[in-house]
Structure formats: structure tokens, C-alpha cells
mmCIF file of C-alpha atoms in Angstrom:
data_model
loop_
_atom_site.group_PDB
_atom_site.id
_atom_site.type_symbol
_atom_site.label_atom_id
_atom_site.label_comp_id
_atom_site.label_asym_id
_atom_site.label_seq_id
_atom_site.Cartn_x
_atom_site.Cartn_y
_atom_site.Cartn_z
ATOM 1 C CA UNK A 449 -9.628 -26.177 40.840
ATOM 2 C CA UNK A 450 -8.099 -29.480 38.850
ATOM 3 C CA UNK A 451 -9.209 -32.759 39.141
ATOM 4 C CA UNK A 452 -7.122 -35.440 38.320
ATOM 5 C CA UNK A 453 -7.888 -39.603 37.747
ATOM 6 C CA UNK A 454 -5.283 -42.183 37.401
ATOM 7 C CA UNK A 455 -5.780 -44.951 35.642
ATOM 8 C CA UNK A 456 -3.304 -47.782 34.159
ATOM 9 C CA UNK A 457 -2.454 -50.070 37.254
ATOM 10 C CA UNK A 458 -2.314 -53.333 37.570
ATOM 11 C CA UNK A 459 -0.457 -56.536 38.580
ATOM 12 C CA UNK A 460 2.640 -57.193 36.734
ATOM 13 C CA UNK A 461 6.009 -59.701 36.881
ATOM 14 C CA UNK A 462 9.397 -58.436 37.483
ATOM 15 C CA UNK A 463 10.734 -57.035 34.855
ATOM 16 C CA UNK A 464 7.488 -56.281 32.926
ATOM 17 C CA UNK A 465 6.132 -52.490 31.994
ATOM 18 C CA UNK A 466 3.189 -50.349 33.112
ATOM 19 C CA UNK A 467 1.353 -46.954 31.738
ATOM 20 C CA UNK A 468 0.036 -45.147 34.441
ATOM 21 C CA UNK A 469 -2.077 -41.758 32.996
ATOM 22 C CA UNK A 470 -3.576 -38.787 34.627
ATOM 23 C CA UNK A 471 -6.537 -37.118 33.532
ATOM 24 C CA UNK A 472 -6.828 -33.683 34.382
ATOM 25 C CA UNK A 473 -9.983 -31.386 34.023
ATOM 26 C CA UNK A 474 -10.891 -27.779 35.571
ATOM 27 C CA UNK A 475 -8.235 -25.253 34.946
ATOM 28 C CA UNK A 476 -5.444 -24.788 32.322
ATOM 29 C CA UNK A 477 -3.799 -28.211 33.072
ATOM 30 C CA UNK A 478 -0.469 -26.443 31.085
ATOM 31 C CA UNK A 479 -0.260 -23.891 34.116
ATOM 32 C CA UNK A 480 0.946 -26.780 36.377
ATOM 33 C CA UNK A 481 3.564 -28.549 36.955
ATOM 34 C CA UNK A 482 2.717 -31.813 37.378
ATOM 35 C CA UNK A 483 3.876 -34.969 39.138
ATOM 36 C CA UNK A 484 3.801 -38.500 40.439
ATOM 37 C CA UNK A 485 4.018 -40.022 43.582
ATOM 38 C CA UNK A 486 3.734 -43.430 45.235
ATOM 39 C CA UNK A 487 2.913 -44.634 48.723
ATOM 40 C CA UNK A 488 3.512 -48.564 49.803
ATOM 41 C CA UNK A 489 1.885 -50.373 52.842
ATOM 42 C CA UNK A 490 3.642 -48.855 56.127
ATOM 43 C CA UNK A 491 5.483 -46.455 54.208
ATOM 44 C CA UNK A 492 5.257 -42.470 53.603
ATOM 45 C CA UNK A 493 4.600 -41.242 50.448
ATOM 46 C CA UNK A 494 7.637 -40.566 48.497
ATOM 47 C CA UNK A 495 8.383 -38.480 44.760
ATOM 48 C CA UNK A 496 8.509 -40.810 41.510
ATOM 49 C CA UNK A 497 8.662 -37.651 38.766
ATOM 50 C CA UNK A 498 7.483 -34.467 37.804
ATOM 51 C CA UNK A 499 7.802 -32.229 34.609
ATOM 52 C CA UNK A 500 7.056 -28.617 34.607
ATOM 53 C CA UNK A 501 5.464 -26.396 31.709
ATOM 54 C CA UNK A 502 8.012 -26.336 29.730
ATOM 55 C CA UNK A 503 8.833 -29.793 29.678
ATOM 56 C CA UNK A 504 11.831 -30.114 32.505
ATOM 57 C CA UNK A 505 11.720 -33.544 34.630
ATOM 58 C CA UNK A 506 12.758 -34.762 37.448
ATOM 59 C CA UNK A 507 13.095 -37.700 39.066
ATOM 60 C CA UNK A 508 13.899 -39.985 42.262
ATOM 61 C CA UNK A 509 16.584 -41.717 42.100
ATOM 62 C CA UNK A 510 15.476 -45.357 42.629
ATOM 63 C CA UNK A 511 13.498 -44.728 39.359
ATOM 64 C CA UNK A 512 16.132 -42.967 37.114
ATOM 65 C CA UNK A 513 16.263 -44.673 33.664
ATOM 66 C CA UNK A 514 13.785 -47.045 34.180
ATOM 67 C CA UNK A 515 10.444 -44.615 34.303
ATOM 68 C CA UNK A 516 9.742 -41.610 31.772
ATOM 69 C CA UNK A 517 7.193 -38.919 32.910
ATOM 70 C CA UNK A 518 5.474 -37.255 30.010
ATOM 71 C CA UNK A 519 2.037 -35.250 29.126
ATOM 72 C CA UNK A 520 0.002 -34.410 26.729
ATOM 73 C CA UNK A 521 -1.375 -30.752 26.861
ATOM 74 C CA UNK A 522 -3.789 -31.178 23.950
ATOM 75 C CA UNK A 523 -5.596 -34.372 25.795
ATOM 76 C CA UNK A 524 -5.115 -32.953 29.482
ATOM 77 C CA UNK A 525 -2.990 -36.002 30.376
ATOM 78 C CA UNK A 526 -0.252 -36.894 32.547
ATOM 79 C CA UNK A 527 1.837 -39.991 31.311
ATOM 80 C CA UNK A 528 4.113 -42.146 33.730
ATOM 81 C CA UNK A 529 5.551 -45.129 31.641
ATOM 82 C CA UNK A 530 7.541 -47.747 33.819
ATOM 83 C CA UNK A 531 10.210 -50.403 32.467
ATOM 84 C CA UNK A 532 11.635 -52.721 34.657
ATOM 85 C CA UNK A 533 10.002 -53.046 37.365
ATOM 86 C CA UNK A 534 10.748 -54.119 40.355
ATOM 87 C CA UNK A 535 8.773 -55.646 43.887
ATOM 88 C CA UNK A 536 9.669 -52.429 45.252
ATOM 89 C CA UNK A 537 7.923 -50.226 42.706
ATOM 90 C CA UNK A 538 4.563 -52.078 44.722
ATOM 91 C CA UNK A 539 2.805 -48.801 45.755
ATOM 92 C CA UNK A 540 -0.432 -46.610 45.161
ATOM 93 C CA UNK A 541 0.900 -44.224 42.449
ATOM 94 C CA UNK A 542 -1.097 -40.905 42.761
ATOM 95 C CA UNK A 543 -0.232 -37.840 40.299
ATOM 96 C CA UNK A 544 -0.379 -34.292 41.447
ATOM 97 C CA UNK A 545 -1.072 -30.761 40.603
ATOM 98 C CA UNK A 546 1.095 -27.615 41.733
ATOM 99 C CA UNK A 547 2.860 -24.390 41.239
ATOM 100 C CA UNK A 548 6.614 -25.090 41.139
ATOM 101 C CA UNK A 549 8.873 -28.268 40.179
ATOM 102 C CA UNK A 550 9.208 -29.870 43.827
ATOM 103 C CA UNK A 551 10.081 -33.356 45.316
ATOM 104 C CA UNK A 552 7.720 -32.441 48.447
ATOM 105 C CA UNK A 553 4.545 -33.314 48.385
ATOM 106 C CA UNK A 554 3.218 -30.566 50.014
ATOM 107 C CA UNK A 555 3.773 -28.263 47.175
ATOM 108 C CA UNK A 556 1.090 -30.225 45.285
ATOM 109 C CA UNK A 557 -2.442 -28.685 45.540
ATOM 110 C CA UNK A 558 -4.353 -31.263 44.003
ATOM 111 C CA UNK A 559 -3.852 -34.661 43.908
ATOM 112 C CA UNK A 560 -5.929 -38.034 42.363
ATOM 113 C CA UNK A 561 -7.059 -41.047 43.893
ATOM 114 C CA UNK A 562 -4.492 -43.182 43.193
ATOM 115 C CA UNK A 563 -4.073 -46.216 40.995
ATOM 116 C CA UNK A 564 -2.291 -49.774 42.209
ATOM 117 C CA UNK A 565 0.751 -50.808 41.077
ATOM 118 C CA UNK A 566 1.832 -55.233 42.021
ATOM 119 C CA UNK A 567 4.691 -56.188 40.401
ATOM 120 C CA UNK A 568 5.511 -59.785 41.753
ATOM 121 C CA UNK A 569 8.717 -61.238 41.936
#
């Protein structure tokens, strides 16, 4: 079992940057790949990142050189920073647990509770 808490939303202006982090607890959390996700109002969830064990990312494209996915194996933590935001970046932004690098969430096993992202235009 991992559980996982995001914290690090908020309401932000165009433009502006955000921290999202992921704290994970129960089993090795450097077993996992792990991952990010967002879901807006009316839409499906959809990939943001992920990084694997040994440190290969991925990510979607409408986020490509504007986010960074990172961790921190010593402190169990999942790091999503996020430059430039945009209105359309508005979404719950949940981080995931799972076996294999994957843009589909259901190769995640675990998942948070999710942690709202505004950014206002």
C-alpha cells in the first residue's frame, strides 16, 4: 500500500508559478514510478508528467517546457513545479503511484486526493 497527499495549490495570475508536492508513505516510494495528473470541471482526467525510478520523465504536451516533474527519494516526495501558467492549467492536480512509466491512468494503483490549481487570466 502507498498513500499519497498533495499539497501546494492555490489561486494564481497568468503567467505566475506553482509547487505542487506529493507525500508518499507505506511502501518503498523508489519502487514506483510516479506521476501527475489533472482533471478540470466537465472534463476527463488527463496525464501532466511522470518520472520513473531511475529518473526518466515524461510529459503531455500542452505542458512541455513550462512544468518540471521531480522527487525526492530521501523525503518520500513527489515535486511538480509549474511556470507559466495558463487558465487552462485550472484543474484538480492529483499524483499517482504505479508499476510502469504510462500516460493512462489506469496503470496508477494509488492515487491522492487532489490539490486545486486557479490560475486567472
Amino acid at each position: 500500500q502507498v498513500q499519497l497527499v498533495e499539497s501546494g495549490g492555490g489561486l494564481v495570475q497568468t503567467g505566475g508559478s506553482l509547487r505542487l508536492s506529493c507525500a508518499a508513505s507505506g511502501r518503498t516510494f523508489s519502487m514506483y514510478v510516479m506521476g501527475w495528473f489533472r482533471q478540470a470541471p466537465g472534463k476527463e482526467r488527463e496525464f501532466v508528467a511522470a518520472i520513473d525510478s531511475g529518473g526518466i520523465t515524461s510529459y503531455a504536451d500542452s505542458v512541455k517546457g513550462r512544468f518540471t516533474i521531480s522527487g525526492d527519494n530521501a523525503k518520500r516526495t513527489l515535486y511538480l513545479q509549474m511556470n507559466s501558467l495558463k487558465p487552462e492549467d485550472t484543474a484538480v492536480y492529483y499524483c499517482a503511484a504505479g508499476i510502469g512509466i504510462s500516460a493512462y491512468g489506469s496503470s496508477y494503483d494509488y492515487w491522492g486526493q487532489g490539490t486545486q490549481v486557479t490560475v486567472s487570466s
